mmCIF file of C-alpha atoms in Angstrom:
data_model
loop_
_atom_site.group_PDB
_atom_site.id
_atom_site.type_symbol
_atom_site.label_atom_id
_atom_site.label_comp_id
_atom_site.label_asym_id
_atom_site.label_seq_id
_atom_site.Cartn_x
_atom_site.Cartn_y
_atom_site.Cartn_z
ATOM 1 C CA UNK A 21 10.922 18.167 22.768
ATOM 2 C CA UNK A 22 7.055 18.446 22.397
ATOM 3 C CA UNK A 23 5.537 21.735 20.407
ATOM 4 C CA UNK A 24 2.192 22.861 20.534
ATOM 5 C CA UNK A 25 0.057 23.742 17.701
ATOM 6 C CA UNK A 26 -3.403 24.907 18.377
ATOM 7 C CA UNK A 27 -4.207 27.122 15.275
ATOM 8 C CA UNK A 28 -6.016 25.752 11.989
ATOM 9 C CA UNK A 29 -3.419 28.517 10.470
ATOM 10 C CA UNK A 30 -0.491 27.275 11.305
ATOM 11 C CA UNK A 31 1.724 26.352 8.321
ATOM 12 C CA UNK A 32 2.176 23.230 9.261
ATOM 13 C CA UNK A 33 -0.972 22.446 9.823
ATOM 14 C CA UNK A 34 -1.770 23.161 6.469
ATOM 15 C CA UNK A 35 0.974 21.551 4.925
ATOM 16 C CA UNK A 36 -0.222 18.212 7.288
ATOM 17 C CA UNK A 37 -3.891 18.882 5.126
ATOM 18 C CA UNK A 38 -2.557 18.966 1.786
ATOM 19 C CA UNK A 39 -0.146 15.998 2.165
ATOM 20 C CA UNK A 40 -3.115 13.814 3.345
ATOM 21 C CA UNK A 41 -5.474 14.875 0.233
ATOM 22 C CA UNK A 42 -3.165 15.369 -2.364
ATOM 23 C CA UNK A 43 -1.024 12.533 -4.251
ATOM 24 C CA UNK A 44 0.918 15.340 -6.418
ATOM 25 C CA UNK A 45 2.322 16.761 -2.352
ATOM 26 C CA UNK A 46 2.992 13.716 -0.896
ATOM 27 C CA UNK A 47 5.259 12.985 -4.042
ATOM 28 C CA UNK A 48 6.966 16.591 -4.122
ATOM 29 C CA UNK A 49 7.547 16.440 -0.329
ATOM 30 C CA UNK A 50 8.082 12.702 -0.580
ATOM 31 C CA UNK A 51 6.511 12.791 2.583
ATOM 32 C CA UNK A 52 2.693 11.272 3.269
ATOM 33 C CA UNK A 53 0.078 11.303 6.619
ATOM 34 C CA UNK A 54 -0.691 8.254 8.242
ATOM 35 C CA UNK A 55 -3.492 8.198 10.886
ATOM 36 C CA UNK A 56 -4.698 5.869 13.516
ATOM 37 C CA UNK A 57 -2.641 3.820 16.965
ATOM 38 C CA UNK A 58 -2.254 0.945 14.594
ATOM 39 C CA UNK A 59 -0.729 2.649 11.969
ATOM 40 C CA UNK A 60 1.345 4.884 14.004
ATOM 41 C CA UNK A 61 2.651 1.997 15.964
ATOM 42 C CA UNK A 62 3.666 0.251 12.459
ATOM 43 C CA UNK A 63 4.871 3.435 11.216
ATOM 44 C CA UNK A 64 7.286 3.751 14.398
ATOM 45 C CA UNK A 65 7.992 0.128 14.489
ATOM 46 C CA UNK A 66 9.429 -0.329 10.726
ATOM 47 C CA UNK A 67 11.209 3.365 11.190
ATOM 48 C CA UNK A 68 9.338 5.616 8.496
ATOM 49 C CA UNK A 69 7.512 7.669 11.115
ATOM 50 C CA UNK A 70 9.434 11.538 11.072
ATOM 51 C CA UNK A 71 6.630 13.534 13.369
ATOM 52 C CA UNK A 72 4.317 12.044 15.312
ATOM 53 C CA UNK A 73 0.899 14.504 16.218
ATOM 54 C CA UNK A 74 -1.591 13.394 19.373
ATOM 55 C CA UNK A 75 -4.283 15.686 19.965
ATOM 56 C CA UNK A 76 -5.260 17.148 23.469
ATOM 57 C CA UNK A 77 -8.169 15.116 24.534
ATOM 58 C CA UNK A 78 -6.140 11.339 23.246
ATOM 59 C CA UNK A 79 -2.948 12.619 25.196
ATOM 60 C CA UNK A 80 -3.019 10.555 28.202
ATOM 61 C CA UNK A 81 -3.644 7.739 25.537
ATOM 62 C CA UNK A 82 -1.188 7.761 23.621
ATOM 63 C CA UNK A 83 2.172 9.763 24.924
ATOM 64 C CA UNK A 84 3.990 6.750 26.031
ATOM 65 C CA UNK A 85 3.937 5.684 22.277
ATOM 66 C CA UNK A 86 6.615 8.064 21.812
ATOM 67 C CA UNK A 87 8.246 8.103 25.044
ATOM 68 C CA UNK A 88 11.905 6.356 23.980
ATOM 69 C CA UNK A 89 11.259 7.138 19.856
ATOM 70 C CA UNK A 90 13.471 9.485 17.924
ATOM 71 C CA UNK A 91 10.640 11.258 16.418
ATOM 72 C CA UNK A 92 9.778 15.593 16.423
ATOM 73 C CA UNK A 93 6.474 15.136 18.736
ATOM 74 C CA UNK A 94 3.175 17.725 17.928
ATOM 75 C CA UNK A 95 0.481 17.924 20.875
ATOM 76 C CA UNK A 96 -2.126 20.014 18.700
ATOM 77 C CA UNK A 97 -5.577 21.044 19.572
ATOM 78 C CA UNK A 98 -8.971 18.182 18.692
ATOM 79 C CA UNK A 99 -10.000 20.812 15.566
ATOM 80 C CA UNK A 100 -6.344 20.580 14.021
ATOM 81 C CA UNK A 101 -6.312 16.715 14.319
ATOM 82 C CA UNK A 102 -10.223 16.594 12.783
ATOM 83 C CA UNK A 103 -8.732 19.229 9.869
ATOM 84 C CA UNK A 104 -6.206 16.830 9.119
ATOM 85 C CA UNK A 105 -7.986 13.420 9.742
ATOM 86 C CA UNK A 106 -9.394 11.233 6.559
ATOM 87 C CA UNK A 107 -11.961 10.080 9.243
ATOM 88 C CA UNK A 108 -15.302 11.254 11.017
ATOM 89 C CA UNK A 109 -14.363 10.414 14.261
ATOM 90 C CA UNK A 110 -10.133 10.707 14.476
ATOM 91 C CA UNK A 111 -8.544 8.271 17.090
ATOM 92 C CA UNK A 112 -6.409 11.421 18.351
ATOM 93 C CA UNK A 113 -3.038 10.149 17.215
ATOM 94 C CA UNK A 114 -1.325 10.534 13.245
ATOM 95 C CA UNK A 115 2.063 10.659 11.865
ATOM 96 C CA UNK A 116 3.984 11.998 8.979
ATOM 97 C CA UNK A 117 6.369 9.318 7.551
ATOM 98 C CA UNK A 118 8.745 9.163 5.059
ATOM 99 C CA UNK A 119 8.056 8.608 1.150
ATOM 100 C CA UNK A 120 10.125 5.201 0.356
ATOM 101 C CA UNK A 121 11.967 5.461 -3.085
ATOM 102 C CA UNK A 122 9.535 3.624 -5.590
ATOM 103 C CA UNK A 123 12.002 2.515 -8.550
ATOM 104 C CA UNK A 124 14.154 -0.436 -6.432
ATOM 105 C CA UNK A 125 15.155 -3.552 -7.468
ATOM 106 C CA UNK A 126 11.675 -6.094 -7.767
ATOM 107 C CA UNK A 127 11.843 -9.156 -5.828
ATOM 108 C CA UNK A 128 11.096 -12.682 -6.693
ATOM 109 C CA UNK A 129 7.296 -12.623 -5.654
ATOM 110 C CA UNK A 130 5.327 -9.540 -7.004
ATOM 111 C CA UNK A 131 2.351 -8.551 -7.713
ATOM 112 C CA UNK A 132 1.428 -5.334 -10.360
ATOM 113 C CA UNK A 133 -1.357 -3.736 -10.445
ATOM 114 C CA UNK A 134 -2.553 -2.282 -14.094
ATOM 115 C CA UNK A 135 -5.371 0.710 -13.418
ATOM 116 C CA UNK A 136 -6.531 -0.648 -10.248
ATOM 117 C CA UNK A 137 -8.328 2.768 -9.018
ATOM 118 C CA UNK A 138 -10.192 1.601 -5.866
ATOM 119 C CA UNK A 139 -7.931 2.476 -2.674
ATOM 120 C CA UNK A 140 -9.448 -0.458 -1.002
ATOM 121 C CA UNK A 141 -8.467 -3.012 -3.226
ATOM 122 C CA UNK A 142 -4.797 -1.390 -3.669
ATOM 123 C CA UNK A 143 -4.271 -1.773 0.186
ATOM 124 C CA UNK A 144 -6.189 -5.507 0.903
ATOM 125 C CA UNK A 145 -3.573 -6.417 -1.979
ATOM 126 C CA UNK A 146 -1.198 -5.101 -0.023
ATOM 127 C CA UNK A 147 -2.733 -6.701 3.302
ATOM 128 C CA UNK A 148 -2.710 -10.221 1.577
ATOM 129 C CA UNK A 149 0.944 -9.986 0.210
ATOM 130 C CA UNK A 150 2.228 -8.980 3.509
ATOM 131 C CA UNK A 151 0.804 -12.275 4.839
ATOM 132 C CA UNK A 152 1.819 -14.126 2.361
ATOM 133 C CA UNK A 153 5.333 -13.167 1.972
ATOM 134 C CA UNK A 154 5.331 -11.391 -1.351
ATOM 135 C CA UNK A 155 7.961 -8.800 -1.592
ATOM 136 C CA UNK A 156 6.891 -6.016 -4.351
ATOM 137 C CA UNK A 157 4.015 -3.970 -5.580
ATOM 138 C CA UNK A 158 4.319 -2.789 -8.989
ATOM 139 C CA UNK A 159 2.031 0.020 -9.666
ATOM 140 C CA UNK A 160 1.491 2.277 -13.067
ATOM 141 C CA UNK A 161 0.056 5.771 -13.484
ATOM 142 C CA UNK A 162 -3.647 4.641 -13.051
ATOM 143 C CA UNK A 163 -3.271 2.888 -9.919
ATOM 144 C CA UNK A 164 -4.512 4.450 -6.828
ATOM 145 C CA UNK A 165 -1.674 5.736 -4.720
ATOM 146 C CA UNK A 166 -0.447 3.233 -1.927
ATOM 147 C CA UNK A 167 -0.056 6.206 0.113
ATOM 148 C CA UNK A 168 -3.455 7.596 0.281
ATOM 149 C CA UNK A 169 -5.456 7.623 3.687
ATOM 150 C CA UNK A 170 -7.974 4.953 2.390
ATOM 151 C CA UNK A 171 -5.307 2.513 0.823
ATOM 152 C CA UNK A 172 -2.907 2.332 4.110
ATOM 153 C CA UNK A 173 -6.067 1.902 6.258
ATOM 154 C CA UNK A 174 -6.705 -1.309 4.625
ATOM 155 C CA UNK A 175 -3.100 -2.461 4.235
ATOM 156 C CA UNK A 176 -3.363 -2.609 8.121
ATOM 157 C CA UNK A 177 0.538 -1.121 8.014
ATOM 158 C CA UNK A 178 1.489 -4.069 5.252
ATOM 159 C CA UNK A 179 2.422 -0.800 3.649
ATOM 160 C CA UNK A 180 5.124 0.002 5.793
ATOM 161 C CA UNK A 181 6.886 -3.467 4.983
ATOM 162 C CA UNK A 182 6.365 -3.933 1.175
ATOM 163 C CA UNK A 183 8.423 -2.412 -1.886
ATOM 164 C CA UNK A 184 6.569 0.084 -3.948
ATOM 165 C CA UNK A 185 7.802 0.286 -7.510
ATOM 166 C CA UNK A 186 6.383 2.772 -9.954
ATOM 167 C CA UNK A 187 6.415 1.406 -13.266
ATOM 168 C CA UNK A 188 7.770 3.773 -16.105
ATOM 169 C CA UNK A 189 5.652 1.984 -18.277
ATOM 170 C CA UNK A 190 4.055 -1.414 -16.574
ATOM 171 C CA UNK A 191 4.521 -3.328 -20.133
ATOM 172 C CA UNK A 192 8.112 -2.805 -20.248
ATOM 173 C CA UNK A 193 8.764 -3.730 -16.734
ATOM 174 C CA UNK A 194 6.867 -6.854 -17.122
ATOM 175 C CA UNK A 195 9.157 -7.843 -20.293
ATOM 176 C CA UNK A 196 11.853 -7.527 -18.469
ATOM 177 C CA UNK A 197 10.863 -9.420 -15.602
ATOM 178 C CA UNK A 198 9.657 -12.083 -18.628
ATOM 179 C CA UNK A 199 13.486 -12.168 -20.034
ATOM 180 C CA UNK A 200 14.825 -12.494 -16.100
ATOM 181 C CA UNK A 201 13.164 -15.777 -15.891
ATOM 182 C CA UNK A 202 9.509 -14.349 -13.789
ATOM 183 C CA UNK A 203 6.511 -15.872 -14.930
ATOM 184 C CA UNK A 204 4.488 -13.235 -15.615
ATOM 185 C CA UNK A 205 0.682 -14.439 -14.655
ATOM 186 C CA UNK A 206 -2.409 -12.467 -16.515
ATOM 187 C CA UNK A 207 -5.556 -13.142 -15.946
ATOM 188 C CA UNK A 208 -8.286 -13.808 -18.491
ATOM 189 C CA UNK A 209 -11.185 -15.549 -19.013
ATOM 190 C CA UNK A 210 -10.114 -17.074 -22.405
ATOM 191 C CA UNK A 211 -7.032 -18.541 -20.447
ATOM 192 C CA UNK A 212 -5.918 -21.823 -19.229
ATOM 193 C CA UNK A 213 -7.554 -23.206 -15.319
ATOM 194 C CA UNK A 214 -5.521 -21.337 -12.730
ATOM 195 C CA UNK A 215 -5.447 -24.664 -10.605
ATOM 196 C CA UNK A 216 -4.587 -27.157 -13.519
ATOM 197 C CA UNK A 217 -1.580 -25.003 -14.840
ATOM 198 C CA UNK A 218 2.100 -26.160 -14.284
ATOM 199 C CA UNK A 219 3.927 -25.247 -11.865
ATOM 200 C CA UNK A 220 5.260 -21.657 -11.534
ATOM 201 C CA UNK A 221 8.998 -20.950 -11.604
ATOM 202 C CA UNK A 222 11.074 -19.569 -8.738
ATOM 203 C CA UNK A 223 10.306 -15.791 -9.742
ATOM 204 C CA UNK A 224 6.296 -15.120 -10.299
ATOM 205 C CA UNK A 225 4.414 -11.597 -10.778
ATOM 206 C CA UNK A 226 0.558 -11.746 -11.104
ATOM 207 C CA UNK A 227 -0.997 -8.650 -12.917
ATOM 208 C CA UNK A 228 -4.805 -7.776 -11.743
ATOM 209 C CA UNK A 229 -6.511 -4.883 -14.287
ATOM 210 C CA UNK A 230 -8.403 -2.577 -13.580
ATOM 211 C CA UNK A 231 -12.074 -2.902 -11.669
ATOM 212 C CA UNK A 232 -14.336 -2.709 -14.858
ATOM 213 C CA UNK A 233 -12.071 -2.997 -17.755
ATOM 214 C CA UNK A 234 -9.590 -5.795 -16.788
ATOM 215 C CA UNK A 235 -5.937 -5.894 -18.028
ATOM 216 C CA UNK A 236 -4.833 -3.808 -20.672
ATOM 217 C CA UNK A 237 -3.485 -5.279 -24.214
ATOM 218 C CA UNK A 238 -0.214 -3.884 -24.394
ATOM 219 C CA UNK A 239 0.084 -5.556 -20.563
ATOM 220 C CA UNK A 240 -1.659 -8.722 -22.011
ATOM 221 C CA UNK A 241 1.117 -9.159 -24.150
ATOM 222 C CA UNK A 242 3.853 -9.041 -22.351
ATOM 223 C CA UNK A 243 2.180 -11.703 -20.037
ATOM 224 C CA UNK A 244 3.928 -15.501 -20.118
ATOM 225 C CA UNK A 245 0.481 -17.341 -19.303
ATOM 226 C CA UNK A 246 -2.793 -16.448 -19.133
ATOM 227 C CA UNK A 247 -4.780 -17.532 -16.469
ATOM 228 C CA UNK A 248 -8.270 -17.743 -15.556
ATOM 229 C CA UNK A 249 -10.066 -18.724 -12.131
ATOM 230 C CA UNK A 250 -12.629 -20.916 -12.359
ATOM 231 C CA UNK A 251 -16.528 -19.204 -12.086
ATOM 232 C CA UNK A 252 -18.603 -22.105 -11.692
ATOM 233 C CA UNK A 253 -21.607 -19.757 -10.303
ATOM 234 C CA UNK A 254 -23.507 -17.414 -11.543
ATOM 235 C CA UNK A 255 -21.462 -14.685 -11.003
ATOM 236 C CA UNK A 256 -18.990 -13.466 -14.342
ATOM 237 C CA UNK A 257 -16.194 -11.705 -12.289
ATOM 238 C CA UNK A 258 -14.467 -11.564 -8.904
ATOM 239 C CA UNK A 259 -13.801 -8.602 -7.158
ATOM 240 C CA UNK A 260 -9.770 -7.310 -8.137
ATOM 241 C CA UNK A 261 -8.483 -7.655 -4.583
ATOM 242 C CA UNK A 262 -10.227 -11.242 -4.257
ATOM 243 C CA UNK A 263 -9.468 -12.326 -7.223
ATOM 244 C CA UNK A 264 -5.353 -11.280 -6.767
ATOM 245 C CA UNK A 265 -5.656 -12.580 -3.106
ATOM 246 C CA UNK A 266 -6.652 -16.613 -4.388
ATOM 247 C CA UNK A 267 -3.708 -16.293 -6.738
ATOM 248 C CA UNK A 268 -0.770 -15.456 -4.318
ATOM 249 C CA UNK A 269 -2.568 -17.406 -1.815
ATOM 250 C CA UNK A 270 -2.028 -20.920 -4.286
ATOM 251 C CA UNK A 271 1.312 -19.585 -5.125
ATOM 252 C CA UNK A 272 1.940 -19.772 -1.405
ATOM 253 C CA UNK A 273 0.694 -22.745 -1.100
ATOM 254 C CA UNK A 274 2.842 -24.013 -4.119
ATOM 255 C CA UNK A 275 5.734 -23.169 -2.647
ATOM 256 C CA UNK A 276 5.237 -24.530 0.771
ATOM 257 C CA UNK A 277 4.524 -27.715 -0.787
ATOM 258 C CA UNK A 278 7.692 -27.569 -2.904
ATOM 259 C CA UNK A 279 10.222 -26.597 0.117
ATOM 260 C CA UNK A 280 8.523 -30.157 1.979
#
């Protein structure tokens, strides 16, 4: 059954607006806006898609993506899509999808993030973990939300496949991954080489602080090792999402050399 909506007024229109600009809506509604074919295709593929919207002029484009899927289906007019769209130039085609639970079980390769505020980073983390088979992303209160339209564009759908936890308090989780056996892998620039460390256990989380002030104290502490990557250059810091990207990259590579 397809519906038509061609009026900015509708109420779901509006409620489509507000879930893609506000965090506080897309966690009362537990319901977020994803936007784009790609992520509409990844959104159907792993099941969290509930509505899917195509707008009149990217019709022919994209109806047969929903041809066979058990989804409600919204043809609306160009000027509802560009009200709702996080872009200047919409591809036609968005979806509403389901809010995943955030406080699951952590898996054995994780990464947390401790005030990292640029969406960018938040979702090329997310990109990189995807690839590299890392299973959680632990996030506290001053993260930028996974879900926003700028962090899922650059998780290229990795979003769709990787557990979100929300940390109560990120300190407290990380003890307890500590006394589970996880090494627990802070970086800072008074710590040991990150390639002439010992090997890492089965379980491994790596923390990456925030953009300008770096890894809190409390968060410090509850660390196992600290870590630092070499800067032989002139430059004094790597970008977060770079720097967190090297680490589970080697930890990959770690592994794959153990299991030969």
């Amino acid at each position: 059954m397809i519906e038509e909506i061609q009026s900015l007024q509708n109420p779901r229109v509006k409620n489509w607006r507000l879930l893609q600009k506000s965090r506080t809506k897309r966690l009362e509604e537990k319901q977020y806006i994803t936007e784009g074919e790609h992520m509409v295709q990844e959104a159907l593929k792993e099941h969290a898609a509930l509505q899917v919207l195509i707008s009149d002029s990217a019709w022919n484009k994209y109806a047969y993506l929903v041809q066979n899927e058990n989804v409600q289906v919204f043809r609306v007019s160009d000027k509802v899509m560009e009200s709702i769209s996080d872009t200047k130039t919409p591809q036609g085609i968005a979806a509403l999808c389901r809010l995943p639970e955030m406080n699951g079980t952590i898996g054995a390769l994780s990464v947390a993030l401790n005030g990292v505020q640029d969406p960018g980073n938040v979702g090329t983390l997310l990109r990189t973990m995807d690839a590299a088979g890392f299973d959680t992303l632990i996030i506290d209160e001053k993260t930028a939300d996974p879900f926003s339209a700028k962090a899922m564009r650059a998780s290229m759908g990795a979003v769709f496949r990787i557990r979100i936890h929300k940390a109560e308090t990120l300190a407290g989780t990380l003890e307890t991954l500590a006394q589970n056996g996880c090494a627990v892998i802070a970086g800072d620039l008074k710590g040991e080489d990150f390639f002439e460390r010992a090997p890492f256990p089965e379980k491994v989380c790596i923390v990456i602080g925030n953009e300008g002030a770096g890894i809190s104290e409390d968060v410090k502490k509850a660390a196992t090792r600290r870590l630092k990557l070499p800067m032989v250059g002139g430059a004094e810091s790597l970008n977060a999402a770079v720097a967190g990207s090297i680490m589970i990259y080697d930890v990959l590579r770690e592994k794959s050399i153990g299991n030969h």
